[in-house]
PDB file of C-alpha atoms and ligand atoms in Angstrom:
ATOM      1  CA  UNK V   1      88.870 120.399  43.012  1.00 62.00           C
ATOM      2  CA  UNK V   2      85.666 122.501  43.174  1.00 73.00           C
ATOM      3  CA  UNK V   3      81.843 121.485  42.809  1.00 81.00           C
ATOM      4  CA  UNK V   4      79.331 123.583  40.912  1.00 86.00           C
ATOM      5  CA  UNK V   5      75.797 123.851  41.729  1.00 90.00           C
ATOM      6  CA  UNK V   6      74.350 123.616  38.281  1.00 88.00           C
ATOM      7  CA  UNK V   7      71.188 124.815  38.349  1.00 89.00           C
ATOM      8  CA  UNK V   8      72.775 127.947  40.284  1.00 92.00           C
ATOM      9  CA  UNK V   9      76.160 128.320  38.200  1.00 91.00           C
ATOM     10  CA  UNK V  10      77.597 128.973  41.538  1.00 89.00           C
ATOM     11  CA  UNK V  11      80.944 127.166  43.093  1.00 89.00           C
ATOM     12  CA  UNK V  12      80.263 125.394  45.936  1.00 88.00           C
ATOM     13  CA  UNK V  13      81.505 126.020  49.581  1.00 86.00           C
ATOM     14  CA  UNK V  14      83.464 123.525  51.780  1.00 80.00           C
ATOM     15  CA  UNK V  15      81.732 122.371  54.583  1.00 76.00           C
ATOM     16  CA  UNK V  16      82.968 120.037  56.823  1.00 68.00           C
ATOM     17  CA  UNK V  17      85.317 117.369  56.875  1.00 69.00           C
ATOM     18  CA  UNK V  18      86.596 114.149  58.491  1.00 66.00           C
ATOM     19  CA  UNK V  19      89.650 112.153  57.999  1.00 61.00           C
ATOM     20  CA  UNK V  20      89.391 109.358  60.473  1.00 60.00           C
ATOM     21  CA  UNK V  21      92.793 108.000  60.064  1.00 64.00           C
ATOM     22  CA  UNK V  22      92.216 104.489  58.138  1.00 65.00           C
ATOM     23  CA  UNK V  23      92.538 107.154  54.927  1.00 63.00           C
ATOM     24  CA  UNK V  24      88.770 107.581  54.002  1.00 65.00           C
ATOM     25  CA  UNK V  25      87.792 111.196  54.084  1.00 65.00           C
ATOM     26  CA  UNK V  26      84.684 112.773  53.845  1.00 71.00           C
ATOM     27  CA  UNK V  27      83.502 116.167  53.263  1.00 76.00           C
ATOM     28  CA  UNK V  28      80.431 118.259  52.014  1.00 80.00           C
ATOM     29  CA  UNK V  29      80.521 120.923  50.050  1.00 85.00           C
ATOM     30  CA  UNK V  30      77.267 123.482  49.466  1.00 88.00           C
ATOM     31  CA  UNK V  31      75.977 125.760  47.544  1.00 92.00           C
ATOM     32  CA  UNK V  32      75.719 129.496  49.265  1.00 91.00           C
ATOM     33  CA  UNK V  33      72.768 130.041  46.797  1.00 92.00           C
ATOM     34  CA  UNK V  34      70.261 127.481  47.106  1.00 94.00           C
ATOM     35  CA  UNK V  35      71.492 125.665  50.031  1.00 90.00           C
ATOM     36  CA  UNK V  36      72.190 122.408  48.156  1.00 88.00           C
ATOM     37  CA  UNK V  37      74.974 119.668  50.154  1.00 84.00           C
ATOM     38  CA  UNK V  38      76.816 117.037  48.373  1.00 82.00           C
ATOM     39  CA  UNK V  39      78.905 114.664  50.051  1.00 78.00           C
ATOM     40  CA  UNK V  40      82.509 113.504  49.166  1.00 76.00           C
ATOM     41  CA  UNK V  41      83.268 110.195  50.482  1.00 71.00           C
ATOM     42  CA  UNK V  42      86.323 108.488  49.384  1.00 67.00           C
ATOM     43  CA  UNK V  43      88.407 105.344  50.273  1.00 67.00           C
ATOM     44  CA  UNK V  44      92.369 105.243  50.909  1.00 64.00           C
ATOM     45  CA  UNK V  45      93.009 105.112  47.380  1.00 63.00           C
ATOM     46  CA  UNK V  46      90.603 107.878  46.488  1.00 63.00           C
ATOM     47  CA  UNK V  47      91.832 109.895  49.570  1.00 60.00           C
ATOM     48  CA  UNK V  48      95.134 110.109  47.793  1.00 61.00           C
ATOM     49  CA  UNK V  49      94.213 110.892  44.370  1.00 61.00           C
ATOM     50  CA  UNK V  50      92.717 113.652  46.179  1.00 59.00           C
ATOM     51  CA  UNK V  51      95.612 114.840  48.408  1.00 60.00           C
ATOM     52  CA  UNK V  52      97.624 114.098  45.000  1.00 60.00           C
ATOM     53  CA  UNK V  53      95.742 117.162  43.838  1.00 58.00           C
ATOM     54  CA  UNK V  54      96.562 119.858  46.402  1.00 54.00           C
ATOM     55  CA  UNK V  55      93.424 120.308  47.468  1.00 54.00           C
ATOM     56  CA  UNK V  56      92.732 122.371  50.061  1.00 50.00           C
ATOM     57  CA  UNK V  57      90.300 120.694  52.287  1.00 49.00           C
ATOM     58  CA  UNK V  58      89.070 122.488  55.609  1.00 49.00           C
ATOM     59  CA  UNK V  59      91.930 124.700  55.855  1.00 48.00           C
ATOM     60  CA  UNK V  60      94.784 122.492  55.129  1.00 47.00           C
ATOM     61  CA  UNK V  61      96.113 121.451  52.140  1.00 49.00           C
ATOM     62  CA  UNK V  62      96.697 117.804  51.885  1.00 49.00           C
ATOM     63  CA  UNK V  63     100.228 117.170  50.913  1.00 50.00           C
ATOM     64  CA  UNK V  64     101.426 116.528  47.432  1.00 49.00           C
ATOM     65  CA  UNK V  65     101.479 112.751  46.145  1.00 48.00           C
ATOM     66  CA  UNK V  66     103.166 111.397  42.738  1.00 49.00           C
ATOM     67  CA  UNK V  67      99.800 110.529  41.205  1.00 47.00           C
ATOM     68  CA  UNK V  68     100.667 112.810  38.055  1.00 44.00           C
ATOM     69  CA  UNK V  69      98.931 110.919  35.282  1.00 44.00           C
ATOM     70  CA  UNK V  70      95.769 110.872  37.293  1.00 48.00           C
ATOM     71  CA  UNK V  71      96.340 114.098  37.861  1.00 46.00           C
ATOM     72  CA  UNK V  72      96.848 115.256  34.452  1.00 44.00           C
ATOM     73  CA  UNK V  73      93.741 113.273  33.463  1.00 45.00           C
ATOM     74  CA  UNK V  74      91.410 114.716  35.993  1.00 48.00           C
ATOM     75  CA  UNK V  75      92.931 118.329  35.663  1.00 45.00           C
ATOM     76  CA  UNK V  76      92.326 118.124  32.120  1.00 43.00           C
ATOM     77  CA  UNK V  77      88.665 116.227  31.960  1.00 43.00           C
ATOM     78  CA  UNK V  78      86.006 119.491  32.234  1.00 44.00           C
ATOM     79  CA  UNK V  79      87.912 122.527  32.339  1.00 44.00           C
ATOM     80  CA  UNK V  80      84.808 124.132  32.359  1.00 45.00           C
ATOM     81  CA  UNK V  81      83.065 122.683  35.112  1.00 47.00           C
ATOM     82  CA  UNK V  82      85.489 124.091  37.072  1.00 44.00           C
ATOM     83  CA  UNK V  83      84.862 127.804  36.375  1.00 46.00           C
ATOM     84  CA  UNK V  84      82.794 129.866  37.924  1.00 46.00           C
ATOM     85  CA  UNK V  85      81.580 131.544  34.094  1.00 45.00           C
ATOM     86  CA  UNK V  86      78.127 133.469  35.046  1.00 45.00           C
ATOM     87  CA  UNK V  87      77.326 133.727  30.928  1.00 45.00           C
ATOM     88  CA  UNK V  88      76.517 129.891  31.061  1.00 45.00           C
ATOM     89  CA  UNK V  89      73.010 129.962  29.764  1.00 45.00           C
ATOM     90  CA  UNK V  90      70.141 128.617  32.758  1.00 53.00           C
ATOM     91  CA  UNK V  91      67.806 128.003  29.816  1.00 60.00           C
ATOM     92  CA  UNK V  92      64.370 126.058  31.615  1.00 67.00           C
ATOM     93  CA  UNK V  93      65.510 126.735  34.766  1.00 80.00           C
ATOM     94  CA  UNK V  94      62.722 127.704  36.455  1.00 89.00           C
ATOM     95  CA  UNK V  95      62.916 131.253  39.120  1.00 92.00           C
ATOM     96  CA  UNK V  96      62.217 131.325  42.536  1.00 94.00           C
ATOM     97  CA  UNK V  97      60.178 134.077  43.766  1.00 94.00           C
ATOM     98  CA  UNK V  98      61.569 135.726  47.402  1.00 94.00           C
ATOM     99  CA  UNK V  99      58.111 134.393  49.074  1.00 93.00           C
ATOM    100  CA  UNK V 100      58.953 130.499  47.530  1.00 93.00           C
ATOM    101  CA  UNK V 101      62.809 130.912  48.411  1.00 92.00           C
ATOM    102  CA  UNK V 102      61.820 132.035  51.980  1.00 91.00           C
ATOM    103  CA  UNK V 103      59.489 128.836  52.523  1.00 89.00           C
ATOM    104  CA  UNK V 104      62.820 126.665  51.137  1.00 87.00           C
ATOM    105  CA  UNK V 105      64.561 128.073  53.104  1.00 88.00           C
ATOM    106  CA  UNK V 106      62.391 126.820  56.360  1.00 84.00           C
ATOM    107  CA  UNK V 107      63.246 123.165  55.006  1.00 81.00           C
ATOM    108  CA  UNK V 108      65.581 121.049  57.038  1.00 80.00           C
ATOM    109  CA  UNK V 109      69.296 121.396  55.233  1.00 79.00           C
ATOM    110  CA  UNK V 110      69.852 117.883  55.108  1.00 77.00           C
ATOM    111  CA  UNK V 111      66.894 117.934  52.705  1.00 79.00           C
ATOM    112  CA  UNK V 112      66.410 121.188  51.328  1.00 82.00           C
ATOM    113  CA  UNK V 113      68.243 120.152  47.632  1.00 84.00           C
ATOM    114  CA  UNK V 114      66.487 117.623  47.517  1.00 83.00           C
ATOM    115  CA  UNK V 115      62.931 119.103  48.229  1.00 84.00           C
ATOM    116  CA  UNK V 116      64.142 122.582  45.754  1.00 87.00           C
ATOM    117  CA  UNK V 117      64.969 119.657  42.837  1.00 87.00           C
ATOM    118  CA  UNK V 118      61.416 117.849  43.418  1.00 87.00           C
ATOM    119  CA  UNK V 119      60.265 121.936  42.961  1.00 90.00           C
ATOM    120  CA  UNK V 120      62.188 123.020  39.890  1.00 90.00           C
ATOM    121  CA  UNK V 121      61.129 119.493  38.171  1.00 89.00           C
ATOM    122  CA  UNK V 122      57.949 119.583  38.508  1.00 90.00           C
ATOM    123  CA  UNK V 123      57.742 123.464  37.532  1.00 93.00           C
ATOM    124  CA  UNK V 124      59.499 122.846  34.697  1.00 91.00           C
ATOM    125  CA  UNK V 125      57.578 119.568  33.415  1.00 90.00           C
ATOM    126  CA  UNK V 126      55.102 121.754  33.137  1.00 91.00           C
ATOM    127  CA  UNK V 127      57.073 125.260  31.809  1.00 92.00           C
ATOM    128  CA  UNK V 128      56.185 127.639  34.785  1.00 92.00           C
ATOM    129  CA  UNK V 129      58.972 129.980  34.713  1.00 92.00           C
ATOM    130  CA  UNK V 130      58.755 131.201  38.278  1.00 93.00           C
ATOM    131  CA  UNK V 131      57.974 128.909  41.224  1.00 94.00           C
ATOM    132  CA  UNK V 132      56.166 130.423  43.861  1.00 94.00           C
ATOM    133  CA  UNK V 133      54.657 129.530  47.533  1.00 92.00           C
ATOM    134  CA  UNK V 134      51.257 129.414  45.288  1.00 93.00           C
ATOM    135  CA  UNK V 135      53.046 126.380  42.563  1.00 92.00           C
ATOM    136  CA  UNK V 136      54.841 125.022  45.796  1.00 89.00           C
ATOM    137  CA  UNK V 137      51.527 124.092  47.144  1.00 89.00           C
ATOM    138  CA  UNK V 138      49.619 122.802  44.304  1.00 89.00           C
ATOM    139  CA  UNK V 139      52.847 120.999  43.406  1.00 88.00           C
ATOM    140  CA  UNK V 140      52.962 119.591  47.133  1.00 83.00           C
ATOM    141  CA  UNK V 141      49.410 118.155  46.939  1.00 85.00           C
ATOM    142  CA  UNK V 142      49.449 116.919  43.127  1.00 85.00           C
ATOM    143  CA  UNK V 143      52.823 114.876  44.149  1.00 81.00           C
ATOM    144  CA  UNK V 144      51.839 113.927  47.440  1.00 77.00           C
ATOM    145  CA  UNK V 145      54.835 115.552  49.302  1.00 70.00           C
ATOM    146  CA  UNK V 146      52.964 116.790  52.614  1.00 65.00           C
ATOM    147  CA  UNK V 147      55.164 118.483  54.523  1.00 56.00           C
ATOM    148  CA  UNK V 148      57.627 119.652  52.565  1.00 51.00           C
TER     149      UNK V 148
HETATM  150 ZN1  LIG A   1      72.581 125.999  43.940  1.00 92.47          ZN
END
């Protein structure tokens, strides 16, 4: 199982883990590009579809479970969200310039994909092609998002 960051086509890196026992798990994968974190929280059930698939979570590999048809299904579902395939097309995806990327990157991580989304909406509601610290602050202002 791996996560793509789809507004960077790039395959997301584990990040921490828990498995507290009772059989939920949790872990948090981001993306090495623009610093985006999504959460995987499961229950026991869940938790063993997972470990059904092999995955390899925090350096360990969950043993194999006979969950085959789930399996199957899931292996099967998006073979292409899967794949790291850099011809994907980013049409409307608005740039970052290096000055705007260094500002997100002064943002709090817990926050900072959610901040870069509020960014790369707005610029692209209204087709600028490149954000920069210049669009970040009329942007901040216009939406109200002192701070950020
Ligand atoms: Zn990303």
């Amino acid at each position: 199982m791996k996560f793509l960051c789809v507004d960077c086509d790039r395959q997301m890196t584990f990040e921490e883990r828990q498995l507290p026992g009772d059989g939920t798990l949790a872990a948090a994968f981001r993306c090495p590009k623009c610093g985006r974190v999504i959460a995987l929280l499961t229950n026991p059930m869940e938790t063993q579809l997972v470990a059904s698939l092999g995955v390899k979570i925090g350096g360990r590999t969950l043993h194999e479970q006979p969950l085959e048809t789930v399996r199957t299904m899931v292996a099967t579902g998006r073979d292409d969200a899967f794949t790291d395939d850099r011809h994907r097309t980013t049409d409307n995806v608005p740039g970052w310039s290096a000055g705007a990327q260094e500002r997100l990157s002064r943002v709090p991580n817990f926050v900072r994909g959610m901040v870069k989304r509020i960014y790369a909406d707005y610029a692209k509601e209204r087709g600028i092609a490149e954000i920069t610290p210049a669009v970040m602050d009329v942007a901040r202002s216009e939406l109200g998002l002192e701070g950020m």
